[in-house]
């Protein structure tokens, strides 16, 4: 039960320091109530079992339930007031029940009130509410958390009766005080009011009178709850039997013991995420509705959870090169064939072929439930890397004294003799058996066995021994043992490495204990999995914060990253040893090898964004051929279609198949060749198809204006000759979407305003359709809307303008108009254009 103070003093604004992901500290303002409610939200979030953002459970159980009571509210609504009267300004805000995501949303809506309430009245209401709810649940644990700033008057009469009642029902009480003095935490509030100082003293007396009570500072509580923690669970006991010998055929020479098994360790994984997408067709009651404004028609977006679907297809495959190339029309006529699951037969891979199993599966091995001991081995021959699964306890049946004596004898014998028993465990009849070992352990007043599963323990036939030459003993061709060799370490090297290993010892690198002895630096129980706890931190933060832009996910907790780097004390101590090792082994840094373009056509892979940087910095070299300007050649983009590129690559491969000159060619190129790599117009290689001057022939130009002969202008990745092909090529790369959208818009506007551009109107309309489609899908809606508005103004009002082209645009209607707010939401984006504005532009 959470009891929250909403008195006027809780509405005071305070400055809270928020650490940004980059490590910077930013200060924001929030009320004392908003700040303290973060503690309640975190506690409630731990009890939530199913959240929209993730699947699974962190600490939530079905029996984790909570309620919220507010004191200081204007109205009075509680069960004690309804029965006996009194207890004014205390309201039951959230009834006791299993929390959900709506519970956290309701907590965010709590606001400070204008009236004062008494915390003792609220505690009594909480006790009675719990008692009424748990009347049939006597064994449930009761907890109560009180959040207050202690800056309002309290009626302290007969408070001893309240603490006596809380001790009777065994209630665990926690008081979180805002700006309370805490000697252990090292905090003391300045300019504390007389009322708050007196209330703090009373709260300390109140908590000291409880058998199970804690009082602390709110800041310290928020720090503690944000620390990574390990989930402690109690495993249920499952019954089975432990057999030693053949019970069925030789009952007199075998033993069968009734045992119980429970988990000792459990594997933990990061929580998975559910996937959602915008629903475009039918609606479902389980859809999630997101609203960004009050306009229901334009702001309502439905998100549906994606479900896994499995389809079985027969891939006919592509033809070989000898059979010739298929056209796009022939390829479309042969789609993958859809096959129903009932028509398939299960098969198991055997070598390079598959063994069909018409009945669905091969007959299973007939097994019997239980744990059977197959043999005993020495503990020293058991390899630690074999034990990679979850460890389980094997206990004797608590109701059978004979089973307890028998199991204790086996465990004690294994433990004292340093032996381990190889066992075979079958969880249920006809189930697949698991191999593992049983290790005897001695605990307090009991001697159970530990079941250790073997994930990859091989059989004797699976082990293959490969002989290798000795690393310490070298023999020359004459059969003589070599004492000095570059492969053999010298005494100086051995001593330097031994000193280095000793200097990096972490067993004495931790903090000192009470006796002044340094402890080990690494502690297993304080080492947390970053993947699990960082995901948990992000999910919890997103659940309790309303604005992630204002309060982004903070950096990982220091407890999560304290073992990422070795301790400075050890590094400082090992500095001289490291230098000695470098000197003894002559360690030198290997310079990074720079790859150059080979002369046989192999091209160095470019870094991400390198072409864009070159386009922005390097001028385009122009050259005229036959009175018109030809296309500029770019090393990263070919002017042919993808089909022609593939054919060209295959033809080049065939021409080179009989020539291995590239294998002996030097990787180092002259300086002039290196400079060609940085040029937008590299020197073309002379081929039989080129002219005498080594230049490629000018392709047929589609330009209708002499000014369009540059193809690509400086800083542009979309040319004037083939804008649609350039645009699609850059979009396919996935890295230059924004730049491609910007450049295609520039090219369309430039061509439309050129003289005699009417013959390219159809092509420009195709470019507009493609540009609108890509901008809508790639979250470039604002860029498209701004461009279309500017294009309309330029065509109709500009000089020279092009009203004929805009008339053809309007004939296409809504399909090529602005992207409205409702359409953008269906596509998962955002827009400031209403449906009326979009229709007006079209």
Coordinates of C-alpha atoms in Angstrom, one line a residue, residues 158-668:
X158 CA -2.7 7.8 20.5
X159 CA -0.1 7.0 17.8
X160 CA 1.2 4.1 20.0
X161 CA -2.1 2.2 19.3
X162 CA -1.4 2.5 15.6
X163 CA 2.2 1.1 15.9
X164 CA 0.8 -1.7 18.1
X165 CA -1.7 -2.6 15.4
X166 CA 1.0 -2.6 12.7
X167 CA 3.1 -4.9 14.8
X168 CA 0.2 -7.2 15.3
X169 CA -0.4 -7.7 11.6
X170 CA 3.3 -7.9 10.9
X171 CA 3.3 -5.0 8.6
X172 CA 6.6 -3.9 6.9
X173 CA 6.7 -0.1 6.9
X174 CA 8.9 2.2 4.9
X175 CA 8.9 6.0 5.2
X176 CA 10.5 8.0 2.4
X177 CA 11.0 11.6 3.5
X178 CA 11.7 14.4 1.1
X179 CA 14.8 16.3 2.2
X180 CA 14.9 14.4 5.5
X181 CA 18.2 14.6 7.4
X182 CA 20.2 11.4 7.0
X183 CA 23.6 11.0 8.8
X184 CA 24.4 7.7 6.9
X185 CA 23.7 9.3 3.6
X186 CA 25.4 12.5 4.6
X187 CA 22.5 14.9 4.0
X188 CA 21.2 17.8 6.1
X189 CA 18.7 20.3 4.9
X190 CA 19.5 24.0 5.5
X191 CA 16.8 26.5 6.7
X192 CA 14.5 23.7 7.9
X193 CA 11.2 24.9 9.3
X194 CA 10.3 24.3 13.0
X195 CA 7.3 22.2 12.0
X196 CA 9.3 19.9 9.7
X197 CA 12.1 19.4 12.3
X198 CA 9.5 18.4 14.9
X199 CA 7.8 16.1 12.5
X200 CA 11.0 14.4 11.6
X201 CA 11.7 13.6 15.2
X202 CA 8.2 12.2 15.6
X203 CA 8.6 10.0 12.5
X204 CA 11.8 8.6 13.9
X205 CA 10.1 7.7 17.1
X206 CA 7.2 6.2 15.2
X207 CA 9.5 4.0 13.1
X208 CA 11.6 2.9 16.1
X209 CA 8.4 1.6 17.8
X210 CA 7.8 -0.8 14.9
X211 CA 9.2 -4.3 14.7
X212 CA 9.9 -3.9 10.9
X213 CA 10.2 -0.2 10.0
X214 CA 12.6 1.8 7.9
X215 CA 13.0 5.6 7.5
X216 CA 15.2 7.3 4.9
X217 CA 15.9 10.2 2.6
X218 CA 14.0 10.3 -0.8
X219 CA 17.2 11.1 -2.7
X220 CA 19.0 8.1 -1.2
X221 CA 15.9 5.9 -1.9
X222 CA 15.9 6.9 -5.6
X223 CA 19.6 6.0 -5.9
X224 CA 19.1 2.7 -4.3
X225 CA 16.2 1.6 -6.4
X226 CA 18.0 2.5 -9.6
X227 CA 20.9 0.1 -8.8
X228 CA 21.0 -3.2 -10.6
X229 CA 19.7 -6.1 -8.6
X230 CA 19.5 -9.8 -8.9
X231 CA 16.1 -11.5 -8.8
X232 CA 15.8 -13.9 -5.9
X233 CA 13.2 -16.6 -6.5
X234 CA 12.2 -19.8 -4.7
X235 CA 12.1 -22.8 -6.9
X236 CA 9.3 -25.3 -6.6
X237 CA 10.2 -28.8 -5.6
X238 CA 9.5 -31.4 -8.4
X239 CA 9.4 -35.1 -7.5
X240 CA 11.4 -37.8 -9.2
X241 CA 13.4 -40.9 -8.3
X242 CA 17.2 -41.6 -8.1
X243 CA 18.3 -45.1 -9.2
X244 CA 21.5 -46.9 -8.6
X245 CA 21.7 -50.2 -10.4
X246 CA 19.1 -52.2 -12.4
X247 CA 16.0 -52.0 -10.4
X248 CA 13.8 -54.1 -12.7
X249 CA 16.1 -57.1 -13.3
X250 CA 18.2 -57.0 -10.1
X251 CA 16.1 -55.4 -7.3
X252 CA 18.3 -56.9 -4.6
X253 CA 21.5 -55.3 -5.9
X254 CA 20.0 -51.8 -6.7
X255 CA 18.6 -48.8 -4.9
X256 CA 15.7 -46.5 -5.7
X257 CA 15.4 -43.3 -3.7
X258 CA 12.5 -40.8 -3.8
X259 CA 14.0 -37.3 -4.3
X260 CA 12.9 -33.8 -5.0
X261 CA 14.7 -31.4 -7.4
X262 CA 14.8 -27.6 -7.4
X263 CA 16.9 -24.9 -9.2
X264 CA 20.1 -23.7 -7.7
X265 CA 20.9 -21.3 -10.5
X266 CA 18.8 -20.0 -13.4
X267 CA 19.8 -18.6 -16.7
X268 CA 18.7 -14.9 -17.2
X269 CA 18.3 -13.2 -20.6
X270 CA 17.4 -9.7 -21.6
X271 CA 13.7 -9.2 -22.1
X272 CA 12.3 -9.4 -25.6
X273 CA 10.4 -6.6 -27.4
X274 CA 7.1 -6.8 -29.1
X275 CA 6.9 -5.4 -32.6
X276 CA 4.1 -3.1 -33.8
X277 CA 3.3 -1.6 -37.1
X278 CA 0.7 0.9 -38.4
X279 CA -2.6 -1.0 -39.3
X280 CA -3.9 0.1 -42.7
X281 CA -6.8 -2.2 -43.4
X282 CA -9.2 -3.8 -40.9
X283 CA -9.4 -2.8 -37.2
X284 CA -9.0 -5.1 -34.2
X285 CA -10.1 -4.5 -30.6
X286 CA -6.6 -5.2 -29.4
X287 CA -5.1 -2.4 -31.5
X288 CA -3.3 0.4 -29.8
X289 CA -4.6 3.9 -30.6
X290 CA -2.2 6.8 -30.6
X291 CA -3.4 10.4 -30.7
X292 CA -1.4 13.6 -31.3
X293 CA -4.2 16.2 -31.3
X294 CA -7.8 16.7 -30.6
X295 CA -8.8 16.1 -34.3
X296 CA -10.2 12.5 -34.2
X297 CA -10.1 12.1 -38.0
X298 CA -6.6 13.1 -38.6
X299 CA -4.7 12.2 -35.4
X300 CA -6.1 8.7 -34.8
X301 CA -3.5 6.0 -35.7
X302 CA -3.9 2.3 -35.1
X303 CA -0.9 0.2 -34.2
X304 CA -1.2 -3.6 -34.4
X305 CA 1.2 -6.2 -33.0
X306 CA 3.0 -8.1 -35.6
X307 CA 2.4 -11.9 -35.6
X308 CA 4.7 -14.5 -37.0
X309 CA 3.5 -16.3 -40.2
X310 CA 5.2 -19.3 -41.8
X311 CA 4.9 -20.0 -45.5
X312 CA 6.5 -22.8 -47.5
X313 CA 7.8 -21.9 -50.9
X314 CA 9.6 -23.8 -53.7
X315 CA 12.4 -21.7 -55.1
X316 CA 12.8 -22.6 -58.8
X317 CA 16.1 -20.7 -58.9
X318 CA 17.7 -18.7 -61.7
X319 CA 19.1 -20.2 -64.8
X320 CA 22.8 -20.8 -65.3
X321 CA 24.9 -18.5 -67.3
X322 CA 25.2 -21.0 -70.1
X323 CA 21.4 -21.1 -70.5
X324 CA 21.3 -17.4 -71.2
X325 CA 19.8 -14.4 -69.4
X326 CA 16.2 -14.2 -68.5
X327 CA 14.2 -11.0 -69.1
X328 CA 12.2 -9.4 -66.4
X329 CA 9.0 -10.6 -68.0
X330 CA 10.1 -14.2 -68.0
X331 CA 11.2 -13.9 -64.4
X332 CA 7.9 -12.5 -63.3
X333 CA 6.1 -15.5 -64.9
X334 CA 7.9 -17.9 -62.6
X335 CA 7.1 -16.9 -59.0
X336 CA 8.0 -19.1 -56.1
X337 CA 5.5 -21.9 -55.7
X338 CA 3.4 -21.8 -52.5
X339 CA 3.1 -25.2 -50.8
X340 CA 0.8 -26.2 -48.0
X341 CA 2.4 -27.7 -44.8
X342 CA 0.3 -30.9 -45.2
X343 CA 2.0 -31.6 -48.5
X344 CA 5.5 -31.6 -47.0
X345 CA 7.5 -34.5 -45.5
X346 CA 9.9 -34.0 -42.6
X347 CA 13.5 -34.8 -43.5
X348 CA 16.7 -35.0 -41.6
X349 CA 20.0 -34.0 -43.1
X350 CA 22.4 -36.9 -43.5
X351 CA 25.7 -35.8 -45.0
X352 CA 24.9 -33.9 -48.2
X353 CA 21.5 -35.4 -48.6
X354 CA 18.2 -35.6 -46.6
X355 CA 16.6 -38.7 -45.1
X356 CA 12.8 -38.4 -45.5
X357 CA 10.6 -39.4 -42.6
X358 CA 7.1 -40.0 -43.9
X359 CA 5.5 -40.5 -40.5
X360 CA 6.6 -37.1 -39.3
X361 CA 9.4 -38.3 -37.0
X362 CA 11.4 -41.4 -36.2
X363 CA 10.4 -43.6 -33.3
X364 CA 11.5 -42.1 -30.0
X365 CA 13.7 -43.9 -27.5
X366 CA 11.6 -45.6 -24.8
X367 CA 12.7 -44.0 -21.5
X368 CA 11.5 -44.1 -17.9
X369 CA 11.2 -41.1 -15.6
X370 CA 14.0 -40.7 -13.1
X371 CA 17.8 -40.1 -12.5
X372 CA 20.0 -43.1 -13.1
X373 CA 23.6 -43.2 -11.9
X374 CA 25.7 -44.8 -14.8
X375 CA 29.2 -44.6 -13.3
X376 CA 31.6 -42.7 -11.1
X377 CA 34.7 -40.6 -12.1
X378 CA 37.3 -38.7 -10.2
X379 CA 36.5 -35.0 -9.7
X380 CA 39.9 -33.9 -11.0
X381 CA 39.2 -35.2 -14.5
X382 CA 36.0 -33.2 -14.8
X383 CA 36.6 -30.2 -17.0
X384 CA 35.1 -26.9 -15.8
X385 CA 34.0 -25.9 -19.3
X386 CA 31.6 -28.9 -19.4
X387 CA 29.4 -27.4 -16.8
X388 CA 27.6 -24.7 -18.7
X389 CA 24.0 -25.2 -17.9
X390 CA 21.6 -24.5 -15.0
X391 CA 22.6 -26.2 -11.7
X392 CA 19.9 -28.0 -9.7
X393 CA 19.7 -29.4 -6.2
X394 CA 18.7 -33.0 -5.7
X395 CA 17.1 -33.3 -2.2
X396 CA 15.8 -36.3 -0.4
X397 CA 12.1 -36.6 0.0
X398 CA 11.2 -34.6 3.2
X399 CA 8.5 -37.1 4.2
X400 CA 10.8 -40.2 4.0
X401 CA 13.5 -40.7 6.6
X402 CA 14.9 -43.7 4.7
X403 CA 15.4 -41.7 1.6
X404 CA 17.1 -38.9 3.6
X405 CA 19.6 -41.4 5.1
X406 CA 20.3 -43.1 1.7
X407 CA 20.8 -39.9 -0.2
X408 CA 23.0 -38.4 2.5
X409 CA 25.2 -41.5 2.4
X410 CA 25.7 -41.2 -1.4
X411 CA 26.4 -37.5 -1.1
X412 CA 28.9 -37.9 1.7
X413 CA 30.7 -40.7 -0.1
X414 CA 31.1 -38.7 -3.3
X415 CA 32.2 -35.6 -1.3
X416 CA 34.7 -37.3 0.9
X417 CA 36.3 -39.3 -2.0
X418 CA 36.3 -36.3 -4.4
X419 CA 34.3 -38.3 -6.9
X420 CA 31.4 -37.4 -9.2
X421 CA 28.7 -39.6 -10.5
X422 CA 27.8 -39.6 -14.2
X423 CA 24.0 -39.7 -14.4
X424 CA 21.2 -39.9 -16.9
X425 CA 18.1 -37.8 -16.2
X426 CA 14.7 -38.3 -17.8
X427 CA 12.1 -35.6 -16.8
X428 CA 9.1 -37.7 -17.9
X429 CA 8.4 -41.1 -19.5
X430 CA 9.5 -41.3 -23.1
X431 CA 11.2 -37.9 -22.9
X432 CA 14.7 -37.3 -24.3
X433 CA 17.4 -38.1 -21.7
X434 CA 19.9 -35.6 -20.5
X435 CA 23.5 -36.5 -19.4
X436 CA 25.1 -34.8 -16.4
X437 CA 27.0 -35.4 -13.3
X438 CA 26.0 -35.5 -9.6
X439 CA 28.3 -33.8 -7.1
X440 CA 28.1 -34.2 -3.4
X441 CA 28.0 -31.1 -1.3
X442 CA 27.7 -30.5 2.5
X443 CA 25.4 -27.7 3.6
X444 CA 24.0 -26.8 7.0
X445 CA 22.4 -29.9 8.5
X446 CA 21.8 -31.5 5.1
X447 CA 23.8 -33.3 2.3
X448 CA 22.1 -32.9 -1.1
X449 CA 23.5 -33.6 -4.5
X450 CA 24.2 -31.0 -7.2
X451 CA 23.0 -31.9 -10.7
X452 CA 25.3 -30.4 -13.3
X453 CA 24.1 -30.8 -16.9
X454 CA 26.7 -31.5 -19.6
X455 CA 26.0 -29.5 -22.8
X456 CA 28.7 -30.9 -25.0
X457 CA 30.3 -33.8 -23.1
X458 CA 31.6 -36.1 -25.8
X459 CA 31.6 -39.9 -25.9
X460 CA 34.9 -41.7 -26.2
X461 CA 34.4 -42.4 -29.9
X462 CA 33.9 -38.6 -30.5
X463 CA 37.3 -37.6 -29.2
X464 CA 40.0 -37.3 -31.7
X465 CA 43.6 -36.7 -30.7
X466 CA 45.7 -34.7 -33.2
X467 CA 49.5 -34.7 -32.6
X468 CA 51.3 -31.3 -32.8
X469 CA 54.9 -30.4 -32.6
X470 CA 56.3 -29.3 -29.3
X471 CA 56.4 -25.6 -28.7
X472 CA 59.3 -25.9 -26.2
X473 CA 61.5 -28.5 -27.9
X474 CA 62.8 -27.9 -31.4
X475 CA 64.9 -30.4 -33.5
X476 CA 66.8 -29.5 -36.6
X477 CA 67.2 -31.6 -39.7
X478 CA 70.2 -33.4 -38.2
X479 CA 68.2 -34.5 -35.2
X480 CA 69.9 -32.2 -32.8
X481 CA 67.9 -30.3 -30.1
X482 CA 68.0 -26.5 -30.8
X483 CA 68.6 -24.5 -27.7
X484 CA 68.5 -21.0 -29.2
X485 CA 65.9 -20.0 -31.8
X486 CA 63.5 -17.1 -32.4
X487 CA 60.6 -19.5 -31.5
X488 CA 62.1 -20.3 -28.1
X489 CA 61.8 -17.7 -25.3
X490 CA 64.9 -16.6 -23.6
X491 CA 65.4 -16.4 -19.9
X492 CA 65.0 -12.7 -20.0
X493 CA 61.7 -13.0 -21.8
X494 CA 60.5 -15.6 -19.4
X495 CA 61.3 -13.4 -16.4
X496 CA 59.7 -10.3 -17.9
X497 CA 56.5 -12.2 -18.7
X498 CA 56.4 -13.7 -15.2
X499 CA 56.8 -10.3 -13.6
X500 CA 54.1 -8.9 -15.9
X501 CA 51.6 -11.6 -14.9
X502 CA 52.3 -11.1 -11.2
X503 CA 51.9 -7.3 -11.6
X504 CA 48.4 -7.8 -13.1
X505 CA 47.2 -9.9 -10.2
X506 CA 43.7 -8.8 -9.2
X507 CA 43.4 -10.9 -6.0
X508 CA 44.9 -8.1 -4.0
X509 CA 43.7 -5.1 -5.9
X510 CA 40.4 -4.4 -4.1
X511 CA 39.6 -2.3 -1.0
X512 CA 41.1 -3.0 2.3
X513 CA 39.2 -4.8 5.0
X514 CA 39.0 -4.0 8.7
X515 CA 42.5 -5.6 9.3
X516 CA 44.1 -3.6 6.5
X517 CA 44.3 -6.5 4.1
X518 CA 43.4 -5.9 0.5
X519 CA 40.5 -8.0 -0.9
X520 CA 40.0 -9.3 -4.4
X521 CA 39.0 -6.7 -6.9
X522 CA 36.3 -8.7 -8.7
X523 CA 33.3 -10.1 -6.8
X524 CA 31.0 -12.4 -8.6
X525 CA 27.9 -11.5 -6.6
X526 CA 28.5 -7.8 -7.4
X527 CA 29.0 -8.3 -11.2
X528 CA 25.9 -7.8 -13.2
X529 CA 25.0 -8.6 -16.8
X530 CA 25.0 -5.3 -18.7
X531 CA 22.6 -6.5 -21.4
X532 CA 19.9 -7.5 -18.9
X533 CA 20.1 -4.5 -16.5
X534 CA 20.7 -1.8 -19.2
X535 CA 17.6 -3.0 -21.0
X536 CA 15.7 -3.0 -17.8
X537 CA 16.9 0.5 -16.9
X538 CA 15.7 1.8 -20.3
X539 CA 12.3 0.2 -20.1
X540 CA 11.7 1.3 -16.5
X541 CA 12.8 4.9 -17.3
X542 CA 10.5 5.0 -20.4
X543 CA 7.6 3.8 -18.2
X544 CA 7.9 6.5 -15.5
X545 CA 9.0 9.5 -17.6
X546 CA 6.5 11.3 -19.7
X547 CA 8.9 13.3 -21.9
X548 CA 12.0 11.4 -23.1
X549 CA 13.4 14.5 -24.9
X550 CA 13.4 16.4 -21.6
X551 CA 14.6 13.4 -19.5
X552 CA 16.5 11.0 -21.8
X553 CA 17.7 7.6 -20.6
X554 CA 20.6 8.3 -18.2
X555 CA 24.0 6.6 -18.6
X556 CA 24.4 3.1 -17.1
X557 CA 24.6 2.9 -13.3
X558 CA 28.2 3.0 -12.0
X559 CA 27.7 -0.4 -10.4
X560 CA 27.0 -1.8 -13.9
X561 CA 30.3 -0.5 -15.4
X562 CA 32.7 -0.7 -12.5
X563 CA 34.3 -3.9 -13.8
X564 CA 34.6 -2.6 -17.4
X565 CA 38.1 -1.2 -16.9
X566 CA 41.0 -2.6 -14.8
X567 CA 41.8 -0.8 -11.6
X568 CA 44.2 2.1 -11.9
X569 CA 46.3 0.9 -9.0
X570 CA 47.1 -2.3 -10.9
X571 CA 47.8 -0.5 -14.1
X572 CA 50.2 1.9 -12.4
X573 CA 51.9 -1.0 -10.6
X574 CA 52.3 -3.0 -13.9
X575 CA 53.6 0.0 -16.0
X576 CA 57.3 -0.9 -15.6
X577 CA 56.5 -4.6 -16.2
X578 CA 54.8 -3.8 -19.4
X579 CA 57.7 -1.7 -20.6
X580 CA 60.1 -4.6 -19.8
X581 CA 57.9 -7.0 -21.8
X582 CA 57.9 -4.7 -24.8
X583 CA 61.7 -4.4 -24.6
X584 CA 62.3 -8.1 -24.2
X585 CA 60.0 -9.2 -27.0
X586 CA 60.8 -6.2 -29.2
X587 CA 57.2 -5.2 -29.5
X588 CA 56.5 -2.6 -32.2
X589 CA 53.4 -1.2 -33.6
X590 CA 52.5 -2.4 -37.1
X591 CA 51.5 0.5 -39.4
X592 CA 48.1 0.2 -41.0
X593 CA 48.3 -0.9 -44.6
X594 CA 46.6 1.4 -47.1
X595 CA 44.8 -0.3 -49.9
X596 CA 45.1 1.1 -53.4
X597 CA 43.0 0.5 -56.5
X598 CA 44.3 -2.4 -58.6
X599 CA 44.9 -2.0 -62.3
X600 CA 42.9 -5.1 -63.1
X601 CA 39.6 -3.6 -62.1
X602 CA 39.4 -4.4 -58.4
X603 CA 38.3 -1.3 -56.5
X604 CA 38.9 -0.4 -52.9
X605 CA 35.7 -0.4 -50.8
X606 CA 34.8 3.2 -49.9
X607 CA 34.0 4.3 -46.4
X608 CA 30.5 5.4 -45.5
X609 CA 29.7 8.9 -46.8
X610 CA 33.0 9.2 -48.7
X611 CA 31.4 9.9 -52.0
X612 CA 29.3 12.6 -50.5
X613 CA 32.3 14.3 -49.1
X614 CA 34.2 14.1 -52.4
X615 CA 31.2 15.6 -54.2
X616 CA 31.0 18.5 -51.9
X617 CA 34.7 19.3 -52.1
X618 CA 35.9 18.4 -55.6
X619 CA 34.9 20.4 -58.6
X620 CA 33.4 18.6 -61.6
X621 CA 35.7 18.6 -64.6
X622 CA 33.9 19.5 -67.8
X623 CA 34.8 18.4 -71.3
X624 CA 33.2 18.9 -74.6
X625 CA 32.8 16.3 -77.3
X626 CA 31.2 17.1 -80.7
X627 CA 29.7 20.4 -79.5
X628 CA 27.9 19.0 -76.5
X629 CA 29.0 18.0 -73.0
X630 CA 29.2 14.3 -72.1
X631 CA 28.3 12.6 -68.9
X632 CA 30.7 12.8 -66.0
X633 CA 32.0 9.4 -64.9
X634 CA 31.9 8.6 -61.2
X635 CA 33.9 5.8 -59.6
X636 CA 31.1 4.8 -57.2
X637 CA 28.1 4.8 -59.6
X638 CA 27.8 3.3 -63.1
X639 CA 25.7 4.8 -65.8
X640 CA 24.3 1.4 -67.0
X641 CA 21.3 -0.3 -65.6
X642 CA 21.7 -3.1 -63.0
X643 CA 21.1 -5.8 -65.7
X644 CA 23.8 -4.4 -67.9
X645 CA 26.2 -4.0 -65.0
X646 CA 25.8 -7.7 -64.1
X647 CA 26.4 -8.7 -67.8
X648 CA 29.5 -6.5 -67.9
X649 CA 30.9 -8.0 -64.7
X650 CA 30.4 -11.5 -65.9
X651 CA 32.0 -10.8 -69.3
X652 CA 35.0 -9.2 -67.5
X653 CA 35.3 -12.3 -65.2
X654 CA 35.3 -14.6 -68.3
X655 CA 37.9 -12.5 -70.0
X656 CA 40.1 -12.7 -66.9
X657 CA 39.5 -16.4 -66.2
X658 CA 42.5 -17.4 -68.3
X659 CA 44.7 -14.5 -67.2
X660 CA 46.3 -14.7 -63.8
X661 CA 48.4 -11.5 -64.2
X662 CA 46.5 -9.8 -61.4
X663 CA 47.9 -12.3 -59.0
X664 CA 51.5 -11.1 -59.5
X665 CA 50.7 -7.4 -59.9
X666 CA 52.0 -5.1 -57.2
X667 CA 49.5 -3.8 -54.7
X668 CA 51.3 -0.4 -54.6

